[in-house]
Coordinates of N, CA and C in Angstrom, one line a residue:
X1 N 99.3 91.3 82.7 CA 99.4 92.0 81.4 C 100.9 92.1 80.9
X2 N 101.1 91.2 79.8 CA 102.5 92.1 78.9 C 102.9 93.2 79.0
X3 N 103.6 93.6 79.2 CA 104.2 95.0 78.9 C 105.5 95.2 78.3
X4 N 105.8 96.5 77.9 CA 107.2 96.6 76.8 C 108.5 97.1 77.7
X5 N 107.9 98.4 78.9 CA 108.6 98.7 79.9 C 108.9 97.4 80.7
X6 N 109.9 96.9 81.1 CA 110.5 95.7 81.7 C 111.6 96.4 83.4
X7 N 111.1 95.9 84.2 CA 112.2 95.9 85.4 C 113.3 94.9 85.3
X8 N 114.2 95.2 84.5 CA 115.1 93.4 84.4 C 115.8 93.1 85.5
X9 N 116.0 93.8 86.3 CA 116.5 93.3 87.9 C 115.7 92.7 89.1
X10 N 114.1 92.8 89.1 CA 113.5 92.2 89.7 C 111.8 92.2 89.0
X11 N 111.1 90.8 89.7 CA 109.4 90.6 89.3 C 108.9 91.3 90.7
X12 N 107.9 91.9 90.3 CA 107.0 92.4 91.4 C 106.8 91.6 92.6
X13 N 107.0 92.1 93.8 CA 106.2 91.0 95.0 C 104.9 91.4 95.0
X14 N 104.5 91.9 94.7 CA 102.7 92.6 94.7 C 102.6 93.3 93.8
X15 N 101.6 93.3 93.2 CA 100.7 93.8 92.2 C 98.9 94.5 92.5
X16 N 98.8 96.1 92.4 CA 97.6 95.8 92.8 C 96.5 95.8 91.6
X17 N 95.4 95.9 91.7 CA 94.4 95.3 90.7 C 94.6 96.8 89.6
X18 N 94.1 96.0 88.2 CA 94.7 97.5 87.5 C 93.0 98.5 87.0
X19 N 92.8 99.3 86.9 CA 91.8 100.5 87.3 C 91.7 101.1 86.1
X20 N 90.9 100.9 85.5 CA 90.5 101.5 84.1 C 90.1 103.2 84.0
X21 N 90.8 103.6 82.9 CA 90.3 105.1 83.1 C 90.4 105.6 82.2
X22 N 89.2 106.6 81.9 CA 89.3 107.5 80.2 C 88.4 108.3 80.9
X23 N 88.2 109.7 79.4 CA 87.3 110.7 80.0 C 86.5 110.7 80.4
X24 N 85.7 110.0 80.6 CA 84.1 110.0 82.1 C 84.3 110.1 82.8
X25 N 84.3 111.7 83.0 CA 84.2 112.2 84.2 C 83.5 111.7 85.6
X26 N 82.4 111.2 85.2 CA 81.1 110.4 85.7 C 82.3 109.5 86.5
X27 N 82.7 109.0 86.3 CA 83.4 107.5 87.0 C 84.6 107.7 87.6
X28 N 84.8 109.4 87.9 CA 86.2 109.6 88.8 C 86.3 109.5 90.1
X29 N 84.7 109.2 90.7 CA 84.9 109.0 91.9 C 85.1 107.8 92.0
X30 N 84.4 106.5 91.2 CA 85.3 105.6 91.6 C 86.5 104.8 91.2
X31 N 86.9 105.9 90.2 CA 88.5 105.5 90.1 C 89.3 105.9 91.3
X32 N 88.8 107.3 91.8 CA 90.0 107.9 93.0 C 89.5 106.8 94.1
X33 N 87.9 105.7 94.8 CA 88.3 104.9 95.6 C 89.2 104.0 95.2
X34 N 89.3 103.6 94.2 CA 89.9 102.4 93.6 C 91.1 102.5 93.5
X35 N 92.1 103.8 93.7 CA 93.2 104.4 93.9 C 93.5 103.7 95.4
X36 N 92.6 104.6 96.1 CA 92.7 104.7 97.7 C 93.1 103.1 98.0
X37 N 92.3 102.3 97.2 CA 92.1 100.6 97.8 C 93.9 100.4 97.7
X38 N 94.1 100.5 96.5 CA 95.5 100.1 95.9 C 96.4 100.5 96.7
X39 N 96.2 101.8 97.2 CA 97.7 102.4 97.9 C 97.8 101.8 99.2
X40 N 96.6 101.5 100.1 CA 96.4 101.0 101.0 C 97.2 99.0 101.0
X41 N 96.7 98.5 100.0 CA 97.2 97.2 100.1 C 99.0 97.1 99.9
X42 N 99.3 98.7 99.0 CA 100.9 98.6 99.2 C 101.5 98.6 100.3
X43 N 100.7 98.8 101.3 CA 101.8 99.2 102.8 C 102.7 100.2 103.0
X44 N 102.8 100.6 102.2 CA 103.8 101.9 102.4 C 103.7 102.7 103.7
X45 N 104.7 103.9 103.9 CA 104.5 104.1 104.9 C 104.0 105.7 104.7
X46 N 103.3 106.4 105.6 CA 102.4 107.8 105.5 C 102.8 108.4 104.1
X47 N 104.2 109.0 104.2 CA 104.8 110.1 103.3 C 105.2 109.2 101.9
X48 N 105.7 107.5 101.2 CA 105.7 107.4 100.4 C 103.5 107.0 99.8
X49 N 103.0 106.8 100.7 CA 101.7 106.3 100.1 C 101.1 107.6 99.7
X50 N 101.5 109.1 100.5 CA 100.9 110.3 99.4 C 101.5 110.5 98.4
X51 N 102.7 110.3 98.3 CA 103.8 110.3 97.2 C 102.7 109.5 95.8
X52 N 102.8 108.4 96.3 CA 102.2 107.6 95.1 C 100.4 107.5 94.7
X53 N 100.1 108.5 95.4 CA 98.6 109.0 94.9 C 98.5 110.4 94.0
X54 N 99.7 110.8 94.9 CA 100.2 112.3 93.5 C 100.8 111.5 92.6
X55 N 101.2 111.0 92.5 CA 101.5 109.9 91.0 C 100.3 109.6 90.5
X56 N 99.5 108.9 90.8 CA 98.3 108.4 90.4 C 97.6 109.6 90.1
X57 N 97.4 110.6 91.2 CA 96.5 112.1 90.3 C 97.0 112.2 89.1
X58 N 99.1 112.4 89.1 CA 99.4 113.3 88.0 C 98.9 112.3 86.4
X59 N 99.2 110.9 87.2 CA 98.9 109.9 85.7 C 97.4 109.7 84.9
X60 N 96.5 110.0 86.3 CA 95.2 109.8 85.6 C 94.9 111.5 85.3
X61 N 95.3 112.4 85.5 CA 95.0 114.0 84.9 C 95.7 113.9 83.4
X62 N 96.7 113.1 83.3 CA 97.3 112.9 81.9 C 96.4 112.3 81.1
X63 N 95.9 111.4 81.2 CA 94.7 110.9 80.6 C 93.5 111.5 80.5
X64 N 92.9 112.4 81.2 CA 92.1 113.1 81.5 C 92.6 113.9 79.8
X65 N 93.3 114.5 80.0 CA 93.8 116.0 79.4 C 94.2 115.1 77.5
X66 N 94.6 114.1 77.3 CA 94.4 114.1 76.1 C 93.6 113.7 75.1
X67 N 94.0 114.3 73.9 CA 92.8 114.7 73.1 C 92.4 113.3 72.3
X68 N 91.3 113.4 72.2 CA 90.6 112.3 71.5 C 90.1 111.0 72.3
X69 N 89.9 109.8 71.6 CA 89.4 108.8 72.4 C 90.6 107.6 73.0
X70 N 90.8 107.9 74.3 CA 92.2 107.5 75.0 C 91.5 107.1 75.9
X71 N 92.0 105.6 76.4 CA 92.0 104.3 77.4 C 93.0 103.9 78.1
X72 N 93.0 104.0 79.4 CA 94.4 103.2 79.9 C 93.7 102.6 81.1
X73 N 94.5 101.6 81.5 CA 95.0 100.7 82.3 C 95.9 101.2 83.6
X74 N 96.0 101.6 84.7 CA 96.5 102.0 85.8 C 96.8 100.9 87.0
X75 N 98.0 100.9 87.6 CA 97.9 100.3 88.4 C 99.7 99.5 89.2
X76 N 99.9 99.7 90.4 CA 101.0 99.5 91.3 C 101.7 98.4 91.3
X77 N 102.7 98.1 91.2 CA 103.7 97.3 91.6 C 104.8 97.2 92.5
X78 N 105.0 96.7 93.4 CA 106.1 96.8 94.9 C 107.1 95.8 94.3
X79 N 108.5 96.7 94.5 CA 109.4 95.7 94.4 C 110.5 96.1 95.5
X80 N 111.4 95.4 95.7 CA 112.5 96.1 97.1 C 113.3 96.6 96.4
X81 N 112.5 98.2 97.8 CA 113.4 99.1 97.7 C 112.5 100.0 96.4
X82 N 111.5 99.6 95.9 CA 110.9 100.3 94.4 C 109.5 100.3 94.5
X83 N 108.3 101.3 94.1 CA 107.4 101.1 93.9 C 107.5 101.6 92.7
X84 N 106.3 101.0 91.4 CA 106.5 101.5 90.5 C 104.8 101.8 90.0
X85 N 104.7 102.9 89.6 CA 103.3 103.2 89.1 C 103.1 102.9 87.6
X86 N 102.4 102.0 86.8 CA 102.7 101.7 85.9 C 100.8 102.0 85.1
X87 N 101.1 102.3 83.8 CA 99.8 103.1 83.1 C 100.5 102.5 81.5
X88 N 98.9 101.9 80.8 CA 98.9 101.2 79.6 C 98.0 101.7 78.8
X89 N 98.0 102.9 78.0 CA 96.8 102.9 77.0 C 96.9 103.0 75.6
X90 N 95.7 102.9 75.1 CA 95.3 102.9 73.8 C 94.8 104.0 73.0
X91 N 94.7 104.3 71.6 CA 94.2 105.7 71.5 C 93.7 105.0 70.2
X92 N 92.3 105.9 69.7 CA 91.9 105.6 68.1 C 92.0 107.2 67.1
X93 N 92.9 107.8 68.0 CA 92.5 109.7 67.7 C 93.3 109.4 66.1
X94 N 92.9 110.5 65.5 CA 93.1 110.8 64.2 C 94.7 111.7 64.2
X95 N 95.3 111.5 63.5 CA 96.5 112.2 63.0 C 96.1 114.2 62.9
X96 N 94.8 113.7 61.9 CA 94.2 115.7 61.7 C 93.8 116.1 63.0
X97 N 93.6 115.4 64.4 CA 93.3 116.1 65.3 C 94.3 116.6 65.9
X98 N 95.9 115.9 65.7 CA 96.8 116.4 66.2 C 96.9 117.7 65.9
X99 N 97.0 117.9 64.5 CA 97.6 118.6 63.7 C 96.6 120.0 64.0
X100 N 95.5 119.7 63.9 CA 94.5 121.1 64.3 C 94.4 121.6 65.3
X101 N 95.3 120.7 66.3 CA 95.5 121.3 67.4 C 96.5 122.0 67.8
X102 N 97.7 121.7 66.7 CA 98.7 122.6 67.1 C 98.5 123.5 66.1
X103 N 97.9 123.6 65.5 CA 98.2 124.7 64.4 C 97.7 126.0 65.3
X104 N 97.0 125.7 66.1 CA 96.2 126.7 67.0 C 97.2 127.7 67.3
X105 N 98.5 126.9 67.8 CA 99.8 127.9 68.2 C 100.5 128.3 67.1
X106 N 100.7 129.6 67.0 CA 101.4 130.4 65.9 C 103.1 129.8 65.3
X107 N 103.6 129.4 66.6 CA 104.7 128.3 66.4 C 104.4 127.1 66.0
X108 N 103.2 126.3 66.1 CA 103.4 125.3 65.3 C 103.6 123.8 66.3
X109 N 103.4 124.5 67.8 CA 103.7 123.7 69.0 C 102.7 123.7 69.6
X110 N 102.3 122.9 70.3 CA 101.3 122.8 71.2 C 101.4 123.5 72.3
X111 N 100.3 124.5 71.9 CA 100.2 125.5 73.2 C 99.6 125.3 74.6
X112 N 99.2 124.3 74.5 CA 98.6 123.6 75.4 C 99.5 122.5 76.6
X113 N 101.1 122.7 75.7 CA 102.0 121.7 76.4 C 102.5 122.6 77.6
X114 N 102.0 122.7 78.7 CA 102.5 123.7 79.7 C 103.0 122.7 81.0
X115 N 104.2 123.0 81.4 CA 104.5 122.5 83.0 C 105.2 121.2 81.8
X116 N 106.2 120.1 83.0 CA 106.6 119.2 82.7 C 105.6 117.9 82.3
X117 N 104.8 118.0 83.0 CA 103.8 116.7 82.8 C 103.0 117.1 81.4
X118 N 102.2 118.0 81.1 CA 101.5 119.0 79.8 C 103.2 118.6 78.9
X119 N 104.2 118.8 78.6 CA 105.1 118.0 77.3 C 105.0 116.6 77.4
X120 N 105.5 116.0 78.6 CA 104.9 114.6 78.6 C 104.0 114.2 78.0
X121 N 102.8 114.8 78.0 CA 101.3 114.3 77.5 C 101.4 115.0 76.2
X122 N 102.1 115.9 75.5 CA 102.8 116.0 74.3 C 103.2 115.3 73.4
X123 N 103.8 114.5 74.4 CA 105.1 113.8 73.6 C 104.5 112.6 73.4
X124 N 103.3 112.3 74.5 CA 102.8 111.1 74.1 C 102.1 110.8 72.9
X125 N 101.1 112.1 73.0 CA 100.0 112.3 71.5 C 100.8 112.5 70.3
X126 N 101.8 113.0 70.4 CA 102.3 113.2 69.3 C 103.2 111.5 69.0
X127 N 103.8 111.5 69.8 CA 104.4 109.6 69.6 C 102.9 109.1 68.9
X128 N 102.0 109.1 69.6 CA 100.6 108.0 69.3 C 100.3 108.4 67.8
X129 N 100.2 109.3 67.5 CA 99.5 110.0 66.5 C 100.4 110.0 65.1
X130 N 101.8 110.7 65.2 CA 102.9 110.0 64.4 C 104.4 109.5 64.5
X131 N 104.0 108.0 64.3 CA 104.2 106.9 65.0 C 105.2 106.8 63.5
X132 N 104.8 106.5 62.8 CA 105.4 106.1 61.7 C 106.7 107.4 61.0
X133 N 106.3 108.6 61.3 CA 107.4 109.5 60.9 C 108.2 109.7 61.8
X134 N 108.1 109.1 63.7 CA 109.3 109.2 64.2 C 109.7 108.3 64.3
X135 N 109.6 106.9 63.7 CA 110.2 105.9 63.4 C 111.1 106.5 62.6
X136 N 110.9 107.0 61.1 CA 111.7 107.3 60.3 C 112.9 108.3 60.5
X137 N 113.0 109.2 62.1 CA 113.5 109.7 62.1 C 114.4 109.1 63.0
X138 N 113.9 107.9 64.0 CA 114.6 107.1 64.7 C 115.9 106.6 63.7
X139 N 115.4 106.0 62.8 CA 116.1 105.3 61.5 C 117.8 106.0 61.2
X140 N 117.1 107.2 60.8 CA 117.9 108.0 60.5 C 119.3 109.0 60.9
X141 N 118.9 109.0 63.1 CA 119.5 109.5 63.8 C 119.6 108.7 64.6
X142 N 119.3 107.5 64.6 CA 119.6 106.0 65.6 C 118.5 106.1 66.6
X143 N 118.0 107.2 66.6 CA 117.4 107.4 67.9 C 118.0 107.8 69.2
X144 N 118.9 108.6 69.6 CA 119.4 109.1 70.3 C 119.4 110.5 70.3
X145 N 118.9 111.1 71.2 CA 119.0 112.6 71.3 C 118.3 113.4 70.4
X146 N 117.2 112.8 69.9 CA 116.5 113.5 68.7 C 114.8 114.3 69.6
X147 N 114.6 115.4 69.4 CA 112.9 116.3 69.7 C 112.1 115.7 69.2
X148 N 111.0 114.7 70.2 CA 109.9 114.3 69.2 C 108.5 115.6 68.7
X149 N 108.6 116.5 69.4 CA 108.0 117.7 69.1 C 108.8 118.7 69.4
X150 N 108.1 120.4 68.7 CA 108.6 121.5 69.2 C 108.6 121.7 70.0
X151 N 107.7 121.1 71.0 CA 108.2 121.8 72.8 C 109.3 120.9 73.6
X152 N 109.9 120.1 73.2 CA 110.8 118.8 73.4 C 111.8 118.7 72.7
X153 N 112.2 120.5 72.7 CA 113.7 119.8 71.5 C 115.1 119.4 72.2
X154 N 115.2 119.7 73.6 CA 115.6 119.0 74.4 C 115.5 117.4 74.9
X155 N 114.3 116.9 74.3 CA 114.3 115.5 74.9 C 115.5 114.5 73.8
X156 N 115.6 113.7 74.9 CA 116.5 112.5 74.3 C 115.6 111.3 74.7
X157 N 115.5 111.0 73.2 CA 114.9 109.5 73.0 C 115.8 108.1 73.0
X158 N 115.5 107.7 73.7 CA 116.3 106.2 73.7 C 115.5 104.9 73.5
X159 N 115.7 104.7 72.1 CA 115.4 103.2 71.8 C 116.0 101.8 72.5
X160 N 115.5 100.8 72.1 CA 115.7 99.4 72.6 C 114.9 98.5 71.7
X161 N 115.4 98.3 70.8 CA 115.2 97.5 69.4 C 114.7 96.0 69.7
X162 N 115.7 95.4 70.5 CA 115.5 94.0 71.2 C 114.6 93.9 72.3
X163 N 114.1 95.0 72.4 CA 112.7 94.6 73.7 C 111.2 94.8 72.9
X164 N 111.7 95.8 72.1 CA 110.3 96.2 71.2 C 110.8 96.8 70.5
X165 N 109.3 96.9 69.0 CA 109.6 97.8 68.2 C 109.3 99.4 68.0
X166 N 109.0 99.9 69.4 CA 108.6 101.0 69.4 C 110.1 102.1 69.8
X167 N 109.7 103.1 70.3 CA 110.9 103.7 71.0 C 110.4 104.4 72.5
X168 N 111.7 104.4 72.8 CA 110.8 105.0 74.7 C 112.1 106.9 74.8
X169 N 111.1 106.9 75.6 CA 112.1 108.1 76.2 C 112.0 107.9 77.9
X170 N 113.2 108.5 78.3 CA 113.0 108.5 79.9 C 114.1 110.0 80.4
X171 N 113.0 110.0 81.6 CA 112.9 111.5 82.3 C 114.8 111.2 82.7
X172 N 115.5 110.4 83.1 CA 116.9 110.4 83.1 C 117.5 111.1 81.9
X173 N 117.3 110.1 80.9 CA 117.6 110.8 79.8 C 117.4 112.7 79.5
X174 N 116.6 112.3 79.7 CA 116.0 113.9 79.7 C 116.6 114.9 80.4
X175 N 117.0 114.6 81.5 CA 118.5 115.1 82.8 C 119.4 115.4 81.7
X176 N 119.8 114.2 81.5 CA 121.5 114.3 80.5 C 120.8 115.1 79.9
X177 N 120.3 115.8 78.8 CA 120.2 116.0 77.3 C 120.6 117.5 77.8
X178 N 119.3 117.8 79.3 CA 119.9 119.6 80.0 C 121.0 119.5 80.6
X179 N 121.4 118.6 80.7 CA 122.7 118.8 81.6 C 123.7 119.1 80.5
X180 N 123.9 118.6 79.0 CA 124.2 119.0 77.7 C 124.3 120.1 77.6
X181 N 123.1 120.6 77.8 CA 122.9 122.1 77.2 C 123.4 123.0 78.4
X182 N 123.7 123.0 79.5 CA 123.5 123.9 80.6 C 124.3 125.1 80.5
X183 N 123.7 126.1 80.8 CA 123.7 127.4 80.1 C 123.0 128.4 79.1
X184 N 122.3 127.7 78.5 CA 121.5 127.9 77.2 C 120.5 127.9 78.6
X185 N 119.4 129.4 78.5 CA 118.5 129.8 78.7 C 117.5 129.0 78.7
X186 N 117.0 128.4 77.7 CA 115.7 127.5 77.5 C 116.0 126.3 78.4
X187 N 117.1 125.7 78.3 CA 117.8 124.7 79.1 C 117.6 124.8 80.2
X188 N 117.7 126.3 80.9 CA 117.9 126.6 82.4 C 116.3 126.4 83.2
X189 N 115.2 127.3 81.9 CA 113.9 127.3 82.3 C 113.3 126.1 82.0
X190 N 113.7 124.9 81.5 CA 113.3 123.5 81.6 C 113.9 122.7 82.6
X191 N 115.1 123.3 83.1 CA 115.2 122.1 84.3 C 114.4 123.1 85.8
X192 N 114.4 123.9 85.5 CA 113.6 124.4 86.7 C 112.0 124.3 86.3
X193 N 111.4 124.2 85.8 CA 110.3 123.3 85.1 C 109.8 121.9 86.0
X194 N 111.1 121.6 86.0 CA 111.1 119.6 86.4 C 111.7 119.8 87.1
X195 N 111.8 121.0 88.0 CA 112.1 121.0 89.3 C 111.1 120.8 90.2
X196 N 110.5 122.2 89.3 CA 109.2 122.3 90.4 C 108.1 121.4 90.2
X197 N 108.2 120.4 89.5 CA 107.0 119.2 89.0 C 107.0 118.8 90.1
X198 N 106.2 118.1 90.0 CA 105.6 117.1 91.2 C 105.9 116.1 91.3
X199 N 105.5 115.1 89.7 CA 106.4 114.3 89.3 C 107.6 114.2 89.2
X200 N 108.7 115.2 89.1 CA 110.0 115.4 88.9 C 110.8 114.9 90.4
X201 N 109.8 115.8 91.2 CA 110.4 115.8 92.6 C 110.1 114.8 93.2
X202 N 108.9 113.7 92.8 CA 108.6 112.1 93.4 C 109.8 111.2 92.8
X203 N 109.5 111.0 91.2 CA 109.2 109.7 90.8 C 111.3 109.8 90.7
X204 N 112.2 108.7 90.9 CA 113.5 108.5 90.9 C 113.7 108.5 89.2
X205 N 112.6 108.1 88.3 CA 112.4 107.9 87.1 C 111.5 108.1 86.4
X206 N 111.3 108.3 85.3 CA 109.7 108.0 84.5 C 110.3 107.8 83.1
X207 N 109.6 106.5 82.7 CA 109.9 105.8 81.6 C 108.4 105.7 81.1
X208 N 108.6 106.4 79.1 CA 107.6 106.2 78.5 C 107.9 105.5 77.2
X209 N 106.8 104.5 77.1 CA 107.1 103.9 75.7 C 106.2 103.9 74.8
X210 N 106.0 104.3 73.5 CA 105.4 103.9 72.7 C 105.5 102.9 71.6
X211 N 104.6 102.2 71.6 CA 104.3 101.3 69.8 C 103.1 100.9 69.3
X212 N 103.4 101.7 68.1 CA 102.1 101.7 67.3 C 101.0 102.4 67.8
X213 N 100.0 102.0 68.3 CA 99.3 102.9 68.9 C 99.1 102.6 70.6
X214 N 99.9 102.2 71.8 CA 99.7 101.7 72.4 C 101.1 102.1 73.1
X215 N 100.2 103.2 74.1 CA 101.4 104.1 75.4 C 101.9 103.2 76.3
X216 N 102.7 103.2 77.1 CA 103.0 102.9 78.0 C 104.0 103.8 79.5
X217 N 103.8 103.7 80.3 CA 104.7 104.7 81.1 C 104.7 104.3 82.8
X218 N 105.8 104.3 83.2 CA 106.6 103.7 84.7 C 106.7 105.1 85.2
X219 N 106.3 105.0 86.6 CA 106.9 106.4 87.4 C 107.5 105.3 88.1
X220 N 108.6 105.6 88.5 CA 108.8 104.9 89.8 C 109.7 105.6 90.8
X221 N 109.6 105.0 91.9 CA 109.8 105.8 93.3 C 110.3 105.0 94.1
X222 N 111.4 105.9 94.5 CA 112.3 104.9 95.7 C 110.9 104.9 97.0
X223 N 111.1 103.2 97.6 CA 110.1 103.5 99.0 C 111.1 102.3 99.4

């Protein structure tokens, strides 16, 4: 499969088969064997192969949890010295779903964005959903260091124009932007947030990209 996230230092030595997943619940037992198959053919060793199934929980719970009719694609890549967990979906959700869902919160944010991974899955819906207004804000502010939501006004987005037309953010980035702020209270309770993640504390990285309607996102993990 194509992809927009790119390793430009190295091609995968292994690939495992990639594992389809959306809300049917009905079919999560055999997504989680189909997990088990995959981490097994990476070789890893005890402590990185639970590592990268808490990846795989945290990536297929993100799927699980957003709203509307959402499809992805799951599935591992080994490179030296890197495993990378990589997840592809699609959405057909409506713009007014977003929108009636945050109006729910008195702020005007999604109340529902809780913990580091809950803004992630934020930032995704909202990327998916309006796609075309944070373009125009991309435009505007280059794209650098700009909130794609209220609960993300700390995130820094980083474009890459020559790889695709979408824009990505990455959890690095996201380091710098608090390390920016440090001192500022909200700053302090967001990096201790992505401390205590799960994700935060595995993945060396997490890169997400959007375009058009069509997510993309790398955990990856020193092994």
């Amino acid at each position: 499969m194509e992809t927009i996230i790119k390793n430009k230092k190295q091609i995968p030595s292994f690939s495992t088969e990639q594992i389809f997943v959306n809300s049917d619940e009905k079919r999560y037992n055999e997504v989680y064997e189909q997990v088990d198959k995959s981490i097994e053919e990476l070789h890893l060793n005890k402590k990185d192969s639970l590592h990268m199934k808490l990846l795989f929980e945290e990536s297929i719970g993100m799927v699980k949890a957003i709203t509307g009719d959402f499809t992805a694609m799951v599935w591992a890549e080994k490179y030296d010295g890197e495993s990378w967990l990589r997840l592809v979906g699609k959405t057909n959700m409506d713009i007014d779903k977003k929108t009636d869902l945050m109006s729910v919160s008195s702020t005007g944010s999604n109340a529902l964005a809780v913990g580091f991974m809950g803004k992630v899955r934020d930032f995704v819906e909202t990327g998916l959903l309006s796609y075309d207004g944070v373009m125009k804000l991309q435009q505007k502010y280059s794209g650098y260091g700009m909130g794609i939501s209220g609960s993300y006004l700390d995130t820094a987005v980083a474009s890459n124009p020559s790889a695709f037309t979408g824009f990505m953010w990455t959890m690095d980035d996201y380091k710098e932007s608090l390390k920016n702020g440090h001192g500022q209270p909200e700053v302090t309770a967001c990096w201790e947030e992505l401390e205590k993640s799960i994700v935060g504390s595995i993945a060396k990285d997490v890169v997400v990209g959007v375009e058009k309607d069509q997510i993309e996102m790398a955990f990856i993990m020193a092994t």
